mmCIF file of N, CA and C in Angstrom:
data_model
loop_
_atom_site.group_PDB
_atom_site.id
_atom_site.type_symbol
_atom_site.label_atom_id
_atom_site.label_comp_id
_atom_site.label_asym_id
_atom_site.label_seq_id
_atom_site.Cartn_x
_atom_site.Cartn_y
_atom_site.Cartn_z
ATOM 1 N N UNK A 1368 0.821 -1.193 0.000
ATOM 2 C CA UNK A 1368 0.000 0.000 0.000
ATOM 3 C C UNK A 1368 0.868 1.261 0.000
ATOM 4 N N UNK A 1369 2.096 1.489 0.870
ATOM 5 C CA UNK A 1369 2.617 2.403 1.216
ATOM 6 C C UNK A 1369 3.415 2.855 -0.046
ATOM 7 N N UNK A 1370 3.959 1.704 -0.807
ATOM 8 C CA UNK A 1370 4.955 1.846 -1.847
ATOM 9 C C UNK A 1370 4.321 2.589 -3.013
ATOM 10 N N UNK A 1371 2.755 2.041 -3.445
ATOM 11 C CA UNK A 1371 1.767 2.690 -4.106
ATOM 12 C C UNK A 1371 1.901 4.022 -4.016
ATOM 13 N N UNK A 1372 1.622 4.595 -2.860
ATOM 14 C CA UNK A 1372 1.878 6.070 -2.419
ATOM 15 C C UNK A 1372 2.736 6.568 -3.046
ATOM 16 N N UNK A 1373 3.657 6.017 -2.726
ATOM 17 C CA UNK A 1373 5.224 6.429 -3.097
ATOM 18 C C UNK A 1373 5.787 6.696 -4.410
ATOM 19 N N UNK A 1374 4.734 5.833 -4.768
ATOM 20 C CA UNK A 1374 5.140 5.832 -6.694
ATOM 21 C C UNK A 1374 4.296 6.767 -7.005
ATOM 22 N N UNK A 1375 2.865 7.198 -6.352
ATOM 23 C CA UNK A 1375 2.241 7.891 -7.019
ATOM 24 C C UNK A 1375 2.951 9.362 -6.535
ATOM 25 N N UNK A 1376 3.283 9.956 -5.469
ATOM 26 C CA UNK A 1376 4.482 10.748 -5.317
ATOM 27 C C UNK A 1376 4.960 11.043 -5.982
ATOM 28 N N UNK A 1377 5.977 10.105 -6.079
ATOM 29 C CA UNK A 1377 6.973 10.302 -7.257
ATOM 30 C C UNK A 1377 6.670 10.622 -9.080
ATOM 31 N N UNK A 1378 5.839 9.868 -9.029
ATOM 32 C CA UNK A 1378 5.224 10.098 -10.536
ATOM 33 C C UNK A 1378 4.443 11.645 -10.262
ATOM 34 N N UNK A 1379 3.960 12.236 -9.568
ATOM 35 C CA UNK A 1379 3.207 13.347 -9.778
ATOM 36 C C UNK A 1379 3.916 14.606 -9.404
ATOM 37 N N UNK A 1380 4.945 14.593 -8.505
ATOM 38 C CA UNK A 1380 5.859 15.191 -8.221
ATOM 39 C C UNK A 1380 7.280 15.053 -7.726
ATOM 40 N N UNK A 1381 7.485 13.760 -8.271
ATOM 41 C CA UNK A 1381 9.111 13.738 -8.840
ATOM 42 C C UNK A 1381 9.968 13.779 -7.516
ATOM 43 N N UNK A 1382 9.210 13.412 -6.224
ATOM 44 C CA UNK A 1382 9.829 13.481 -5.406
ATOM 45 C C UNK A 1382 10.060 12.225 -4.371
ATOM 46 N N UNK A 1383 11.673 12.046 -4.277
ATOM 47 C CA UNK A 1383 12.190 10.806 -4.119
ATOM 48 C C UNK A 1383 11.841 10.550 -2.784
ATOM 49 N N UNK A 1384 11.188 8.780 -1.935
ATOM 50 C CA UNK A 1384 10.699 8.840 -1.482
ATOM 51 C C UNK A 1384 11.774 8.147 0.064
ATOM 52 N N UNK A 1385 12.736 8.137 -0.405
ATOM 53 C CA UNK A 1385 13.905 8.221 0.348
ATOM 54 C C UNK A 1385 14.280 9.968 1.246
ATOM 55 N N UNK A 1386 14.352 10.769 0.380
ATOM 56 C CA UNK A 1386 13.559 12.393 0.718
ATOM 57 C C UNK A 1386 12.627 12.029 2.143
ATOM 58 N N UNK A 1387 11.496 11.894 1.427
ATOM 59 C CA UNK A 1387 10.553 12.145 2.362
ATOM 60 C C UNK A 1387 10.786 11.619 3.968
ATOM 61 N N UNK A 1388 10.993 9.728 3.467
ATOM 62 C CA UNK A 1388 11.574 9.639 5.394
ATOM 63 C C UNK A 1388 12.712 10.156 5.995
ATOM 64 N N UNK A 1389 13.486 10.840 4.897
ATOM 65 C CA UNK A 1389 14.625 11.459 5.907
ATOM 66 C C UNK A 1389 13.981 13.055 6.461
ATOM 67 N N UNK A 1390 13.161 13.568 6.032
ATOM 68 C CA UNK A 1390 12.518 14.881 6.595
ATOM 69 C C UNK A 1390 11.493 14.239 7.559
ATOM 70 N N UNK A 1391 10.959 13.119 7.381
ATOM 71 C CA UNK A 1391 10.044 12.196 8.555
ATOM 72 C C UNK A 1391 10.759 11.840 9.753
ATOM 73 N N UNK A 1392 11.845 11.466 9.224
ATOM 74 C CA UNK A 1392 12.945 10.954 10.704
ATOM 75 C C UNK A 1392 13.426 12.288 11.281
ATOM 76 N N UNK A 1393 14.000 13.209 10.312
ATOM 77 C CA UNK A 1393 13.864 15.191 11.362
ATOM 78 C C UNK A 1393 13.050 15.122 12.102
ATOM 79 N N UNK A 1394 11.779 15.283 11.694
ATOM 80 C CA UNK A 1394 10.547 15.808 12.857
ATOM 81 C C UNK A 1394 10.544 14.908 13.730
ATOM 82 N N UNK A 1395 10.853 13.631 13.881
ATOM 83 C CA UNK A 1395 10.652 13.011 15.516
ATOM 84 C C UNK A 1395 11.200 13.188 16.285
ATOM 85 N N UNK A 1396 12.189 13.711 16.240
ATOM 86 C CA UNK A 1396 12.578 14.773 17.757
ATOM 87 C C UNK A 1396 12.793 15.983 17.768
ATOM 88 N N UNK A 1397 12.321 16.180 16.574
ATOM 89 C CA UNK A 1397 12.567 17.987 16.404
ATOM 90 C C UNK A 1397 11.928 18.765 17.217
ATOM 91 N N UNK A 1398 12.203 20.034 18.218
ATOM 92 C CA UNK A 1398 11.468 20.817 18.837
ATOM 93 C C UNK A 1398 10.867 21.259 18.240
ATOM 94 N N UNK A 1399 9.144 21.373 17.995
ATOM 95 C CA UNK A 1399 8.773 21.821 16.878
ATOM 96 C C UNK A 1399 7.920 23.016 17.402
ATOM 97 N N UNK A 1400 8.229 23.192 18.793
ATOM 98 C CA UNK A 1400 8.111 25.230 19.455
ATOM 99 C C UNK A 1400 9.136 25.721 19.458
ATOM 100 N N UNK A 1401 9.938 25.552 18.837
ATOM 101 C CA UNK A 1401 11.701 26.139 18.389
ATOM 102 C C UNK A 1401 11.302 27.025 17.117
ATOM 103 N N UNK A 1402 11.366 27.691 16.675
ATOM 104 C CA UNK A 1402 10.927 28.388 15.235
ATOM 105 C C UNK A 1402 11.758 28.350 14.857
ATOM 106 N N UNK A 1403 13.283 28.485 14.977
ATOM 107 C CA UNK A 1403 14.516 27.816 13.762
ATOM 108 C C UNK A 1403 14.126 26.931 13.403
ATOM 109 N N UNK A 1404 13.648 26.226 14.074
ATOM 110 C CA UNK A 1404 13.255 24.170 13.450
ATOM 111 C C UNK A 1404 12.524 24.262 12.821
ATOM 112 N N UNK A 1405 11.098 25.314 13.111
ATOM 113 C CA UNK A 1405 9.871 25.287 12.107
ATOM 114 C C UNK A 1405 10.457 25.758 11.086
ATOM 115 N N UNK A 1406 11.027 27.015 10.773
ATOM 116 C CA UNK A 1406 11.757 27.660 9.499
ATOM 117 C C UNK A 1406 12.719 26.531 9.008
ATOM 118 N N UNK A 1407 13.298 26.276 9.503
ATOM 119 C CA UNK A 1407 14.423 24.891 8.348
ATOM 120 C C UNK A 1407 13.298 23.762 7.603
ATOM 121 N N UNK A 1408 12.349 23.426 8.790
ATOM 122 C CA UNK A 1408 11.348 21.718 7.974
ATOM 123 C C UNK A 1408 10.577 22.822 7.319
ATOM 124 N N UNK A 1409 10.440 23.672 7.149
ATOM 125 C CA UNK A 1409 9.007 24.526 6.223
ATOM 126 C C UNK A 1409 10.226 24.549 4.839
ATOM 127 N N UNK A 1410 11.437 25.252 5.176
ATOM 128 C CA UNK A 1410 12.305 25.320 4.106
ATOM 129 C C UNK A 1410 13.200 24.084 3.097
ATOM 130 N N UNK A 1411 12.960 23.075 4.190
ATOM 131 C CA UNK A 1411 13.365 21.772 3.354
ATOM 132 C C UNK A 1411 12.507 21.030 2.622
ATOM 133 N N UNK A 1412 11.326 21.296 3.816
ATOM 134 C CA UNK A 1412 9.902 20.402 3.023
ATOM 135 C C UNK A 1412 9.873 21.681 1.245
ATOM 136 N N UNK A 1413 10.224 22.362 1.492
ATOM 137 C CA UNK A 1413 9.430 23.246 -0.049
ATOM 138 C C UNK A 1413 10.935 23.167 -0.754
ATOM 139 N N UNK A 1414 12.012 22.983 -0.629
ATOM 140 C CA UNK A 1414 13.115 22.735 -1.661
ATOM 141 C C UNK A 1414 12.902 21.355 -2.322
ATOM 142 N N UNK A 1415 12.576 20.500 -1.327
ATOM 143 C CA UNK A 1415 11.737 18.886 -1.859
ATOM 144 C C UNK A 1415 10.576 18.853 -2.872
ATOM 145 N N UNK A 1416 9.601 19.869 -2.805
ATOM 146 C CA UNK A 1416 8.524 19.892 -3.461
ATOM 147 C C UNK A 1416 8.846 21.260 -4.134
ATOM 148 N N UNK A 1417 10.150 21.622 -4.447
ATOM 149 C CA UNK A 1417 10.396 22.450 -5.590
ATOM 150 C C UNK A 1417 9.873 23.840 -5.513
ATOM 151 N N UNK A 1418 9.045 23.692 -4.532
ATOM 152 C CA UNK A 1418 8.172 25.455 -4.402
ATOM 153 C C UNK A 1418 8.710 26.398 -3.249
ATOM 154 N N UNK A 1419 8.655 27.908 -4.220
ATOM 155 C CA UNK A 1419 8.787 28.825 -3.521
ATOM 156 C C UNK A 1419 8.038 29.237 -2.042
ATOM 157 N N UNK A 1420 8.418 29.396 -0.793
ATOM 158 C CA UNK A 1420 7.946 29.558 0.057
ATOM 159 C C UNK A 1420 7.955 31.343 0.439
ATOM 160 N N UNK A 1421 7.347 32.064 0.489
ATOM 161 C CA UNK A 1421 7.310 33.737 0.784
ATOM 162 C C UNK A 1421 7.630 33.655 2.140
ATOM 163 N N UNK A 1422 8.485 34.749 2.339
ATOM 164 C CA UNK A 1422 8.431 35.128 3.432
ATOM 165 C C UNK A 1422 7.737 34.932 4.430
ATOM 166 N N UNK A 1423 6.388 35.826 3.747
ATOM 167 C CA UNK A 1423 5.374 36.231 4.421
ATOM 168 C C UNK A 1423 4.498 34.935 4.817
ATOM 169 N N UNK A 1424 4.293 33.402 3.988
ATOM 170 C CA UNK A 1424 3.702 32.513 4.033
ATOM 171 C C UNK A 1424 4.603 31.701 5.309
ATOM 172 N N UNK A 1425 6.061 32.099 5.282
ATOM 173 C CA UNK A 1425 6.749 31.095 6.112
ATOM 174 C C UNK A 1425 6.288 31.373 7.577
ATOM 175 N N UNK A 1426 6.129 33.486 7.310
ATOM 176 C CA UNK A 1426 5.673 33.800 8.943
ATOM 177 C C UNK A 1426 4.256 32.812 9.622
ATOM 178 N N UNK A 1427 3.781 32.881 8.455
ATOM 179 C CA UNK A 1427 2.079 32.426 8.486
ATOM 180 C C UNK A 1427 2.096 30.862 9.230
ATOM 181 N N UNK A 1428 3.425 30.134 8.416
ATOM 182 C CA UNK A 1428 3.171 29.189 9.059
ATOM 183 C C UNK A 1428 3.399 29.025 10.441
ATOM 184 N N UNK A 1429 4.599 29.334 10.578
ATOM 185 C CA UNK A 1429 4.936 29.242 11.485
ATOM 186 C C UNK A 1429 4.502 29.769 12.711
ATOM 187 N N UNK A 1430 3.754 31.056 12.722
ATOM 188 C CA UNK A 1430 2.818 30.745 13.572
ATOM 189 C C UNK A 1430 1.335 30.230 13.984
ATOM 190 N N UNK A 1431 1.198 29.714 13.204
ATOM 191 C CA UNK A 1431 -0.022 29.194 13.133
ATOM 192 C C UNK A 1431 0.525 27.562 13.938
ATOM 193 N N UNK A 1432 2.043 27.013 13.272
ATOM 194 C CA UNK A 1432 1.922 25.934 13.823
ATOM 195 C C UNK A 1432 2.214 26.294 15.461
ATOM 196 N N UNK A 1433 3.184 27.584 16.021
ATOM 197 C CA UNK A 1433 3.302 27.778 17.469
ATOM 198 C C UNK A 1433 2.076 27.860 18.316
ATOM 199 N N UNK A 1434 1.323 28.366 17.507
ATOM 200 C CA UNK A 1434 0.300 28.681 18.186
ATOM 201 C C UNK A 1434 -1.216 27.507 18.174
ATOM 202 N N UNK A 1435 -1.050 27.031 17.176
ATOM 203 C CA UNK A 1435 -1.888 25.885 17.203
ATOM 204 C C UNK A 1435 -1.410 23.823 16.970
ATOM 205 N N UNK A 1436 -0.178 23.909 17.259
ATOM 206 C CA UNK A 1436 0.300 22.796 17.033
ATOM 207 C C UNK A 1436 0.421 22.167 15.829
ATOM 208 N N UNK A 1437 0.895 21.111 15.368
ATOM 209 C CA UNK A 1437 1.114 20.460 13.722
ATOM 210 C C UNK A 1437 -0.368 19.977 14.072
ATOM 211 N N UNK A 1438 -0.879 19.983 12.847
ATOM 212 C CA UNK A 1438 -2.523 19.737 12.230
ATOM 213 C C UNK A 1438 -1.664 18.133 11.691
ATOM 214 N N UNK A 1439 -3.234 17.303 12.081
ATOM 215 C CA UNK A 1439 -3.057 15.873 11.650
ATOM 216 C C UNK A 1439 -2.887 16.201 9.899
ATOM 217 N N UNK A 1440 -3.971 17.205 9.511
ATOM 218 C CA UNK A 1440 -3.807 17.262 7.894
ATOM 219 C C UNK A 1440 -3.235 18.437 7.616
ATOM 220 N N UNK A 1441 -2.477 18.661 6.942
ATOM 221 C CA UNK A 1441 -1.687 19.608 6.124
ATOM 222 C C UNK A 1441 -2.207 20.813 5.699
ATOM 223 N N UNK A 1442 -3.129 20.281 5.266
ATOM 224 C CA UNK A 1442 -4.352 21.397 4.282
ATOM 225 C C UNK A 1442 -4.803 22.391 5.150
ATOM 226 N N UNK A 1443 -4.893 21.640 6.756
ATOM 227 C CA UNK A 1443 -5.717 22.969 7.372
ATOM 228 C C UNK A 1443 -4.571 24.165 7.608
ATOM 229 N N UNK A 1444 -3.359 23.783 7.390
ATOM 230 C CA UNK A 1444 -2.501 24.809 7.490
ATOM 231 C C UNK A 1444 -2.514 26.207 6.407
ATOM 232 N N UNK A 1445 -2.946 25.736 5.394
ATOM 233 C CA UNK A 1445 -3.216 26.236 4.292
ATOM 234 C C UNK A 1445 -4.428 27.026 3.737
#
């Protein structure tokens, strides 16, 4: 099932899925009320998925995640 994922990943955005658990294995002990930490995984996760991150979107995230914790889904960050 998981590998499925992985290919479909990769096929839709080209992104290697060796990548992904090494930014998966970061966050498990990452302080993630540290905002250097949030700014580096916001900045690695978007060099991985090729997209520009704004400034202004990085502030956004980042506090949204200090202030409301990592969201089970992604999207609500967004």
């Amino acid at each position: 099932m998981f590998k499925n994922v992985f290919d479909e990943i990769n096929k839709k955005a080209n992104i290697d899925k060796n990548k992904i658990f090494e930014i998966a294995d970061s966050i498990k002990n990452a302080d993630l009320s540290n905002e250097l930490v949030l700014r580096k995984l916001i900045r690695d996760i978007a060099r991985l998925a090729n997209k520009e991150v704004s400034k202004e979107l990085e502030d956004n995230l980042v506090k949204k995640i200090k202030n409301e914790g990592v969201p089970s889904n992604f999207n609500d960050l967004l």
